[in-house]
Short mmCIF file of C-alpha atoms in Angstrom, two decimals:
data_model
loop_
_atom_site.label_atom_id
_atom_site.label_comp_id
_atom_site.label_asym_id
_atom_site.label_seq_id
_atom_site.Cartn_x
_atom_site.Cartn_y
_atom_site.Cartn_z
CA MET A 30 -17.62 2.75 5.34
CA THR A 31 -14.58 4.95 5.68
CA VAL A 32 -10.83 4.43 5.50
CA LYS A 33 -8.50 6.58 7.62
CA PRO A 34 -4.73 6.78 7.75
CA VAL A 35 -2.85 6.52 11.04
CA LYS A 36 0.74 7.67 10.84
CA ALA A 37 3.37 5.37 12.30
CA LEU A 38 7.14 5.15 12.46
CA ASN A 39 8.90 7.56 10.04
CA ASP A 40 6.61 7.46 7.02
CA ASN A 41 4.30 4.48 7.33
CA TYR A 42 0.56 4.52 7.16
CA ILE A 43 -1.62 2.05 9.07
CA TRP A 44 -4.99 2.05 7.34
CA VAL A 45 -8.17 1.78 9.40
CA TYR A 46 -11.17 0.54 7.53
CA VAL A 47 -14.33 1.36 9.51
CA GLN A 48 -17.99 0.44 9.37
CA GLY A 49 -20.06 1.68 12.25
CA SER A 50 -18.08 0.92 15.41
CA ASP A 51 -16.12 -1.98 13.88
CA ALA A 52 -12.66 -1.65 12.38
CA VAL A 53 -10.21 -3.52 10.19
CA VAL A 54 -6.59 -2.47 10.48
CA VAL A 55 -4.01 -2.95 7.67
CA ASP A 56 -0.34 -3.49 8.40
CA PRO A 57 0.10 -2.30 12.01
CA GLY A 58 3.83 -1.69 12.02
CA GLU A 59 3.59 0.06 15.41
CA ALA A 60 1.10 -0.62 18.11
CA ALA A 61 0.83 2.69 20.08
CA PRO A 62 -0.64 4.96 17.39
CA ILE A 63 -3.22 2.46 16.23
CA LEU A 64 -4.28 1.59 19.74
CA THR A 65 -4.63 5.27 20.53
CA TYR A 66 -6.76 5.75 17.44
CA LEU A 67 -9.02 2.82 18.08
CA GLN A 68 -9.62 3.79 21.68
CA ALA A 69 -10.08 7.49 20.90
CA HIS A 70 -12.79 6.63 18.36
CA ASP A 71 -14.34 3.85 20.45
CA LEU A 72 -13.77 1.29 17.74
CA HIS A 73 -13.92 -2.51 18.11
CA LEU A 74 -11.16 -4.23 16.16
CA LEU A 75 -12.42 -7.20 14.12
CA THR A 76 -9.49 -8.05 11.87
CA ILE A 77 -5.90 -7.22 11.02
CA LEU A 78 -4.85 -7.59 7.39
CA LEU A 79 -1.16 -8.13 6.61
CA THR A 80 0.37 -7.65 3.19
CA HIS A 81 3.90 -8.93 3.80
CA ASP A 82 6.46 -9.85 6.42
CA HIS A 83 8.50 -6.69 7.08
CA ASP A 84 8.73 -5.36 10.67
CA ASP A 85 7.47 -1.93 9.71
CA HIS A 86 4.16 -3.63 8.72
CA THR A 87 3.93 -6.28 11.41
CA ALA A 88 5.80 -5.21 14.56
CA GLY A 89 2.66 -3.90 16.25
CA VAL A 90 0.56 -7.02 15.73
CA ALA A 91 1.34 -8.74 19.08
CA LYS A 92 0.65 -5.71 21.23
CA VAL A 93 -2.54 -4.91 19.37
CA LEU A 94 -3.75 -8.48 19.98
CA ASP A 95 -2.93 -8.11 23.67
CA VAL A 96 -5.61 -5.45 23.78
CA TYR A 97 -7.97 -7.04 21.23
CA PRO A 98 -7.37 -10.83 21.69
CA GLU A 99 -10.53 -11.78 19.72
CA ALA A 100 -9.38 -10.03 16.56
CA THR A 101 -8.50 -12.25 13.61
CA VAL A 102 -5.28 -11.85 11.63
CA ILE A 103 -5.36 -12.53 7.86
CA GLY A 104 -2.16 -12.61 5.90
CA PRO A 105 0.04 -14.43 3.38
CA GLN A 106 2.08 -17.54 4.03
CA GLU A 107 5.10 -15.42 4.98
CA THR A 108 3.25 -13.89 8.00
CA GLU A 109 1.92 -17.29 9.13
CA ARG A 110 3.28 -16.88 12.61
CA PHE A 111 0.77 -14.07 13.19
CA ASN A 112 -2.15 -15.41 11.14
CA THR A 113 -5.41 -16.92 12.29
CA LYS A 114 -6.23 -17.25 8.59
CA THR A 115 -3.59 -17.67 5.88
CA VAL A 116 -4.70 -16.62 2.40
CA ALA A 117 -3.17 -17.25 -1.00
CA PRO A 118 -3.45 -15.41 -4.32
CA GLY A 119 -6.82 -16.12 -5.91
CA ASP A 120 -8.55 -16.51 -2.57
CA SER A 121 -11.47 -14.33 -1.50
CA PHE A 122 -13.16 -13.71 1.79
CA THR A 123 -15.79 -11.33 3.22
CA LEU A 124 -15.32 -8.14 5.26
CA PHE A 125 -18.24 -5.88 6.09
CA ASP A 126 -20.43 -7.86 3.65
CA GLN A 127 -17.98 -7.01 0.79
CA GLU A 128 -15.91 -9.61 -1.08
CA VAL A 129 -12.16 -9.15 -0.74
CA SER A 130 -9.95 -10.54 -3.47
CA VAL A 131 -6.33 -11.55 -2.80
CA PHE A 132 -3.69 -10.77 -5.47
CA LEU A 133 -0.10 -11.94 -5.62
CA THR A 134 2.02 -8.76 -5.80
CA ALA A 135 5.45 -10.13 -5.18
CA GLY A 136 8.93 -8.66 -5.82
CA HIS A 137 9.31 -6.52 -2.65
CA THR A 138 8.96 -9.87 -0.81
CA SER A 139 8.40 -13.26 -2.36
CA GLY A 140 4.95 -13.65 -0.91
CA HIS A 141 3.66 -10.08 -0.84
CA ILE A 142 -0.14 -9.88 -1.41
CA SER A 143 -2.61 -7.08 -1.91
CA TYR A 144 -6.27 -6.90 -1.05
CA PHE A 145 -8.96 -5.49 -3.41
CA THR A 146 -12.50 -4.84 -2.26
CA ASN A 147 -15.18 -2.63 -3.78
CA ASP A 148 -13.10 0.27 -5.15
CA MET A 149 -10.26 -0.06 -2.60
CA LEU A 150 -6.75 -1.52 -2.99
CA PHE A 151 -4.60 -2.13 0.08
CA CYS A 152 -1.24 -2.74 -1.54
CA GLY A 153 1.39 -2.50 1.18
CA ASP A 154 4.72 -1.78 -0.44
CA ALA A 155 3.92 -3.21 -3.87
CA LEU A 156 2.64 0.09 -5.18
CA PHE A 157 3.10 3.69 -3.97
CA SER A 158 1.82 6.86 -5.38
CA ALA A 159 4.19 7.64 -8.30
CA GLY A 160 6.32 4.63 -7.32
CA CYS A 161 6.69 1.03 -6.25
CA GLY A 162 8.58 -0.85 -3.66
CA ARG A 163 12.26 -1.88 -3.84
CA VAL A 164 12.71 -5.32 -5.32
CA PHE A 165 14.43 -6.88 -2.38
CA THR A 166 13.97 -10.39 -3.76
CA GLY A 167 15.77 -9.53 -7.03
CA ASP A 168 12.75 -10.94 -8.84
CA TYR A 169 11.99 -8.03 -11.15
CA GLN A 170 9.64 -10.10 -13.17
CA ALA A 171 7.41 -10.64 -10.17
CA GLN A 172 7.27 -6.90 -9.44
CA TYR A 173 6.62 -6.09 -13.07
CA ASP A 174 3.79 -8.66 -13.05
CA ALA A 175 2.40 -6.99 -9.98
CA LEU A 176 2.31 -3.64 -11.74
CA GLU A 177 0.54 -5.24 -14.66
CA THR A 178 -2.07 -6.51 -12.21
CA PHE A 179 -2.56 -2.99 -10.89
CA ASN A 180 -2.79 -1.53 -14.40
CA LYS A 181 -5.80 -3.77 -15.08
CA LEU A 182 -7.84 -2.43 -12.15
CA PRO A 183 -10.56 0.14 -12.71
CA ASP A 184 -9.35 3.75 -12.83
CA ASN A 185 -11.58 4.66 -9.88
CA THR A 186 -9.78 2.20 -7.61
CA ARG A 187 -8.42 3.97 -4.54
CA VAL A 188 -4.82 3.14 -3.71
CA PHE A 189 -4.05 2.74 -0.01
CA ALA A 190 -0.27 2.31 0.01
CA GLY A 191 1.94 1.69 3.04
CA HIS A 192 4.24 4.70 2.89
CA GLU A 193 4.29 8.46 2.33
CA TYR A 194 6.79 8.52 -0.52
CA THR A 195 4.79 10.52 -3.07
CA GLU A 196 6.80 13.72 -3.15
CA THR A 197 10.13 11.95 -3.46
CA ASN A 198 8.76 9.64 -6.14
CA LEU A 199 7.55 12.61 -8.19
CA LYS A 200 10.90 14.36 -7.84
CA PHE A 201 12.54 11.18 -9.11
CA ALA A 202 10.20 11.21 -12.13
CA GLN A 203 11.21 14.80 -12.82
CA SER A 204 14.88 13.77 -12.80
CA LEU A 205 14.36 11.54 -15.79
CA GLU A 206 15.15 12.76 -19.30
CA GLU A 207 11.51 12.15 -20.23
CA TYR A 208 8.59 11.94 -17.83
CA PRO A 209 4.76 12.22 -17.94
CA GLU A 210 3.44 15.72 -18.35
CA ALA A 211 1.04 15.29 -15.42
CA VAL A 212 3.99 14.88 -12.99
CA ASP A 213 4.68 18.63 -12.76
CA LYS A 214 1.15 19.55 -11.64
CA ALA A 215 1.00 16.56 -9.29
CA LEU A 216 4.22 17.57 -7.61
CA ARG A 217 3.00 21.11 -6.97
CA GLU A 218 -0.19 19.73 -5.32
CA VAL A 219 1.68 17.07 -3.32
CA SER A 220 4.32 19.54 -2.14
CA LEU A 221 1.56 21.79 -0.76
CA LEU A 222 -0.06 18.89 1.07
CA SER A 223 3.28 17.69 2.46
CA SER A 224 4.13 21.17 3.75
CA GLN A 225 0.92 20.98 5.78
CA ALA A 226 1.56 17.40 6.94
CA ILE A 227 -1.59 16.25 5.06
CA PRO A 228 -1.45 12.70 3.61
CA THR A 229 -1.10 12.51 -0.16
CA LEU A 230 -2.88 9.17 -0.12
CA PRO A 231 -5.09 7.57 -1.17
CA SER A 232 -4.36 7.99 -4.87
CA THR A 233 -6.32 6.29 -7.61
CA ILE A 234 -5.25 3.85 -10.34
CA GLY A 235 -6.40 6.42 -12.87
CA GLN A 236 -4.08 9.03 -11.34
CA GLU A 237 -1.25 6.57 -11.12
CA LYS A 238 -1.54 5.71 -14.81
CA GLN A 239 -0.82 9.43 -15.44
CA ILE A 240 2.09 10.01 -13.02
CA ASN A 241 3.64 6.68 -12.07
CA VAL A 242 6.59 5.95 -14.40
CA PHE A 243 6.77 2.38 -13.17
CA LEU A 244 3.21 1.60 -14.17
CA ARG A 245 4.00 3.16 -17.54
CA ALA A 246 6.97 0.95 -18.25
CA GLU A 247 6.29 -1.07 -21.36
CA THR A 248 8.88 -3.80 -20.91
CA LEU A 249 10.59 -5.63 -18.08
CA ASP A 250 13.90 -4.16 -19.06
CA GLU A 251 12.48 -0.65 -19.00
CA PHE A 252 11.04 -1.30 -15.54
CA LYS A 253 14.29 -2.70 -14.22
CA ALA A 254 16.21 0.32 -15.53
CA LEU A 255 13.82 2.69 -13.80
CA ARG A 256 13.90 0.74 -10.56
CA ASP A 257 17.73 0.72 -10.55
CA LYS A 258 17.76 4.51 -11.07
CA ARG A 259 15.21 5.03 -8.25
CA ASP A 260 17.27 2.83 -5.89
CA ASN A 261 20.17 5.23 -6.34
CA PHE A 262 18.16 8.46 -6.39
#
């Protein structure tokens, strides 16, 4: 089984989870690049996973289904208009003979979910490398709780986030009066990758514990202060 990124829009990643000639696609915010990828690699689309209801994660669903009408769509309540199967936090289901667990990771949207299977986390906009999503709901407690959920995952968990924000997030960390020592080395490595248009993802939970200032926030107030600074960075 492999997972590959397909670039979409300005800085989105559509993740393609492949076993043999079958594929699962996560958050197709744009149809053209993912259809091109599937057809170029002669892949059969089984399922679309949705993490939340923002256009840059769902806008390609309808056109993808026009080409692959038998594909199922799994998502939270907020994407119900697309779903063939609506899942809730605490649910589990099977993909490629692997159990997939559904976590509530709200804050960015009220019903945002993430999918955890084997050593892989598909987390949409709830967690980025060195960052997290904007709290559009205003529910900072929900986003803080999501980060606590991520902190409890095994260090070897691979983080497949929805956007290429790593370099900017690390530069934000460097702008703080105090920041983790590992940030400097990470930024050098990430800047080199970015200069070559190479994805900086996936990261790992172990890596994020070292460089992600949001995951390292010890209180809700500390998290909110960081998020407010990041919003204005």
